[in-house]
């Protein structure tokens, strides 16, 4: 269910592109109630240091303005990221490239921009979706490509297929479609953030 009180980014030039990141929705499944056919949360292939750093990265991207009232609570961010990484079978390549995209996005955001409580959830989903498509196109992984439809189904009704498409387009516009990530970019990122990722 959507919050009716939007607190979108202040800059009017980017408001329409970024508004899709500031809608508050909730995730209906609790940690104990995974739908059939998905791996349990304990089976994550990514170390917790990676998912924790992803949560830290999206939390630090933009200040959050909490609405006075909201229809339903959000899933806790670290749990949400961990859950989505397991259910999407996210591998190292996707995780690191998604982090690179999030850092690029942070640099591109206008000063004074603010978001709603689920902005971090939305930024994470958009970055992972685009990273998954990139690594498949670049033949960097054998992991199945994450599609908009699959991501929508993994969200269990938290976002519609249209929401996912809007997130993807808005994130690409923020990045100015700079999606290419070279092996050198990856090595530099890993070296710079080796302490954060416990490498």
Tab-separated table of C-alpha atoms in Angstrom:
chain	number	residue	atom	x	y	z
A	1	UNK	CA	0.000	0.000	0.000
A	2	UNK	CA	1.373	3.409	-0.949
A	3	UNK	CA	2.021	6.304	1.355
A	4	UNK	CA	0.118	9.340	0.107
A	5	UNK	CA	2.579	11.857	1.556
A	6	UNK	CA	5.557	11.871	-0.823
A	7	UNK	CA	8.832	13.431	0.257
A	8	UNK	CA	10.681	13.350	-3.034
A	9	UNK	CA	14.017	14.846	-3.837
A	10	UNK	CA	14.107	18.628	-3.614
A	11	UNK	CA	15.702	19.385	-6.987
A	12	UNK	CA	12.815	19.857	-9.480
A	13	UNK	CA	15.022	18.832	-12.409
A	14	UNK	CA	15.370	15.304	-11.044
A	15	UNK	CA	12.076	15.020	-9.198
A	16	UNK	CA	10.263	13.042	-11.888
A	17	UNK	CA	13.137	10.584	-12.354
A	18	UNK	CA	13.748	10.076	-8.649
A	19	UNK	CA	10.194	10.101	-7.338
A	20	UNK	CA	9.963	6.368	-7.913
A	21	UNK	CA	12.478	5.809	-5.117
A	22	UNK	CA	10.328	7.397	-2.394
A	23	UNK	CA	7.193	5.279	-2.015
A	24	UNK	CA	6.681	3.372	1.234
A	25	UNK	CA	5.576	-0.264	0.941
A	26	UNK	CA	5.996	-3.308	3.147
A	27	UNK	CA	7.241	-6.853	2.645
A	28	UNK	CA	4.578	-9.330	3.764
A	29	UNK	CA	6.812	-12.318	4.599
A	30	UNK	CA	8.491	-12.650	7.970
A	31	UNK	CA	11.906	-14.349	8.341
A	32	UNK	CA	10.126	-17.579	9.274
A	33	UNK	CA	7.721	-17.719	6.328
A	34	UNK	CA	9.631	-18.192	3.098
A	35	UNK	CA	7.482	-19.214	0.108
A	36	UNK	CA	8.031	-22.714	-1.252
A	37	UNK	CA	10.748	-23.105	-3.847
A	38	UNK	CA	13.226	-20.599	-2.404
A	39	UNK	CA	16.417	-21.296	-0.524
A	40	UNK	CA	16.329	-20.686	3.243
A	41	UNK	CA	18.076	-17.545	4.442
A	42	UNK	CA	20.946	-19.514	5.964
A	43	UNK	CA	22.043	-20.603	2.461
A	44	UNK	CA	23.400	-17.211	1.350
A	45	UNK	CA	26.420	-17.449	-0.921
A	46	UNK	CA	27.488	-13.898	-0.089
A	47	UNK	CA	29.346	-13.238	3.161
A	48	UNK	CA	27.462	-11.100	5.648
A	49	UNK	CA	30.195	-8.457	5.300
A	50	UNK	CA	29.045	-7.886	1.709
A	51	UNK	CA	25.333	-7.637	2.474
A	52	UNK	CA	26.071	-5.466	5.522
A	53	UNK	CA	28.187	-3.120	3.405
A	54	UNK	CA	25.418	-2.933	0.795
A	55	UNK	CA	22.993	-1.879	3.531
A	56	UNK	CA	25.465	0.685	4.851
A	57	UNK	CA	26.030	2.047	1.345
A	58	UNK	CA	22.359	2.585	0.522
A	59	UNK	CA	21.657	4.025	3.987
A	60	UNK	CA	24.435	6.579	3.553
A	61	UNK	CA	23.349	7.631	0.065
A	62	UNK	CA	20.699	10.145	1.008
A	63	UNK	CA	19.078	11.589	4.152
A	64	UNK	CA	15.643	10.195	4.926
A	65	UNK	CA	12.634	12.318	5.833
A	66	UNK	CA	10.239	10.229	7.885
A	67	UNK	CA	6.565	10.870	7.115
A	68	UNK	CA	4.264	11.709	10.005
A	69	UNK	CA	2.235	8.575	9.321
A	70	UNK	CA	2.701	5.614	7.035
A	71	UNK	CA	0.383	2.746	6.177
A	72	UNK	CA	2.692	-0.156	7.018
A	73	UNK	CA	6.190	-0.854	8.351
A	74	UNK	CA	9.115	-1.577	6.061
A	75	UNK	CA	11.215	-4.717	6.308
A	76	UNK	CA	14.467	-4.076	8.142
A	77	UNK	CA	17.036	-3.159	5.476
A	78	UNK	CA	19.831	-5.624	6.311
A	79	UNK	CA	17.331	-8.488	6.459
A	80	UNK	CA	15.711	-7.344	3.198
A	81	UNK	CA	19.077	-7.202	1.396
A	82	UNK	CA	20.131	-10.570	2.800
A	83	UNK	CA	16.804	-12.137	1.830
A	84	UNK	CA	16.852	-10.742	-1.700
A	85	UNK	CA	20.482	-11.777	-2.235
A	86	UNK	CA	19.616	-15.359	-1.271
A	87	UNK	CA	16.391	-15.600	-3.219
A	88	UNK	CA	17.908	-14.090	-6.370
A	89	UNK	CA	21.035	-16.289	-6.062
A	90	UNK	CA	23.152	-13.144	-6.194
A	91	UNK	CA	26.827	-13.837	-6.823
A	92	UNK	CA	29.958	-11.797	-6.125
A	93	UNK	CA	30.066	-10.159	-9.542
A	94	UNK	CA	26.516	-8.848	-9.278
A	95	UNK	CA	27.022	-7.670	-5.692
A	96	UNK	CA	30.237	-5.770	-6.421
A	97	UNK	CA	28.937	-4.179	-9.623
A	98	UNK	CA	25.728	-3.180	-7.816
A	99	UNK	CA	27.893	-1.518	-5.151
A	100	UNK	CA	29.850	0.320	-7.854
A	101	UNK	CA	26.564	1.556	-9.331
A	102	UNK	CA	25.367	2.703	-5.902
A	103	UNK	CA	28.575	4.696	-5.394
A	104	UNK	CA	28.173	6.272	-8.848
A	105	UNK	CA	24.566	7.099	-8.035
A	106	UNK	CA	25.530	8.731	-4.739
A	107	UNK	CA	27.981	11.018	-6.532
A	108	UNK	CA	25.302	11.953	-9.092
A	109	UNK	CA	22.563	12.875	-6.609
A	110	UNK	CA	21.952	16.608	-6.177
A	111	UNK	CA	22.905	18.316	-2.933
A	112	UNK	CA	19.959	18.693	-0.607
A	113	UNK	CA	18.144	15.653	-1.978
A	114	UNK	CA	16.079	13.714	0.564
A	115	UNK	CA	14.239	10.412	0.409
A	116	UNK	CA	11.464	8.465	2.091
A	117	UNK	CA	11.956	5.443	4.365
A	118	UNK	CA	12.007	2.910	1.516
A	119	UNK	CA	14.348	4.858	-0.770
A	120	UNK	CA	17.246	2.599	0.288
A	121	UNK	CA	15.232	-0.539	-0.526
A	122	UNK	CA	14.410	0.821	-3.969
A	123	UNK	CA	17.970	1.927	-4.747
A	124	UNK	CA	19.247	-1.512	-3.767
A	125	UNK	CA	16.743	-3.309	-6.007
A	126	UNK	CA	17.460	-1.079	-8.999
A	127	UNK	CA	21.236	-1.459	-8.635
A	128	UNK	CA	21.030	-5.247	-8.326
A	129	UNK	CA	18.682	-5.581	-11.297
A	130	UNK	CA	20.900	-3.515	-13.582
A	131	UNK	CA	24.075	-5.209	-12.311
A	132	UNK	CA	22.590	-8.646	-12.986
A	133	UNK	CA	21.727	-7.683	-16.551
A	134	UNK	CA	25.187	-6.188	-17.087
A	135	UNK	CA	27.125	-9.249	-15.903
A	136	UNK	CA	25.025	-11.471	-18.154
A	137	UNK	CA	25.577	-9.228	-21.172
A	138	UNK	CA	29.310	-9.095	-20.402
A	139	UNK	CA	29.502	-12.899	-19.911
A	140	UNK	CA	30.922	-12.463	-16.411
A	141	UNK	CA	28.739	-15.090	-14.720
A	142	UNK	CA	26.756	-18.247	-15.291
A	143	UNK	CA	24.125	-17.220	-12.741
A	144	UNK	CA	20.706	-16.801	-14.397
A	145	UNK	CA	19.859	-13.224	-15.310
A	146	UNK	CA	17.564	-11.396	-12.923
A	147	UNK	CA	14.619	-10.084	-14.926
A	148	UNK	CA	12.088	-7.437	-13.974
A	149	UNK	CA	9.403	-10.116	-13.697
A	150	UNK	CA	11.539	-12.342	-11.471
A	151	UNK	CA	12.532	-9.453	-9.210
A	152	UNK	CA	8.884	-8.464	-8.917
A	153	UNK	CA	7.942	-12.007	-7.872
A	154	UNK	CA	10.797	-12.142	-5.340
A	155	UNK	CA	9.453	-8.975	-3.711
A	156	UNK	CA	6.195	-10.768	-2.818
A	157	UNK	CA	3.944	-7.872	-3.727
A	158	UNK	CA	6.122	-5.166	-2.212
A	159	UNK	CA	6.529	-3.643	-5.688
A	160	UNK	CA	4.570	-4.143	-8.889
A	161	UNK	CA	6.145	-4.989	-12.232
A	162	UNK	CA	5.529	-1.397	-13.268
A	163	UNK	CA	7.302	-0.171	-10.114
A	164	UNK	CA	10.318	-2.334	-10.971
A	165	UNK	CA	10.449	-0.915	-14.500
A	166	UNK	CA	10.179	2.625	-13.135
A	167	UNK	CA	12.990	1.934	-10.644
A	168	UNK	CA	15.233	0.604	-13.386
A	169	UNK	CA	14.642	3.546	-15.733
A	170	UNK	CA	15.056	6.147	-12.990
A	171	UNK	CA	18.283	4.576	-11.732
A	172	UNK	CA	19.693	4.420	-15.264
A	173	UNK	CA	18.904	8.113	-15.719
A	174	UNK	CA	20.695	8.982	-12.482
A	175	UNK	CA	23.713	7.022	-13.749
A	176	UNK	CA	23.348	8.742	-17.135
A	177	UNK	CA	23.377	5.206	-18.533
A	178	UNK	CA	27.026	4.743	-17.467
A	179	UNK	CA	26.661	1.016	-16.822
A	180	UNK	CA	29.983	-0.240	-18.143
A	181	UNK	CA	32.220	-1.625	-15.396
A	182	UNK	CA	35.664	-2.839	-16.417
A	183	UNK	CA	37.801	-5.404	-14.622
A	184	UNK	CA	40.063	-2.522	-13.583
A	185	UNK	CA	37.055	-0.717	-12.082
A	186	UNK	CA	36.250	-3.826	-10.064
A	187	UNK	CA	39.836	-4.277	-8.864
A	188	UNK	CA	40.107	-0.615	-7.845
A	189	UNK	CA	36.796	-0.792	-5.994
A	190	UNK	CA	37.770	-3.968	-4.149
A	191	UNK	CA	41.132	-2.506	-3.166
A	192	UNK	CA	39.601	0.759	-1.952
A	193	UNK	CA	36.875	-0.993	0.056
A	194	UNK	CA	38.800	-4.086	1.163
A	195	UNK	CA	38.360	-3.197	4.845
A	196	UNK	CA	34.605	-2.625	4.432
A	197	UNK	CA	34.230	-5.982	2.685
A	198	UNK	CA	36.627	-7.781	5.067
A	199	UNK	CA	38.868	-8.885	2.189
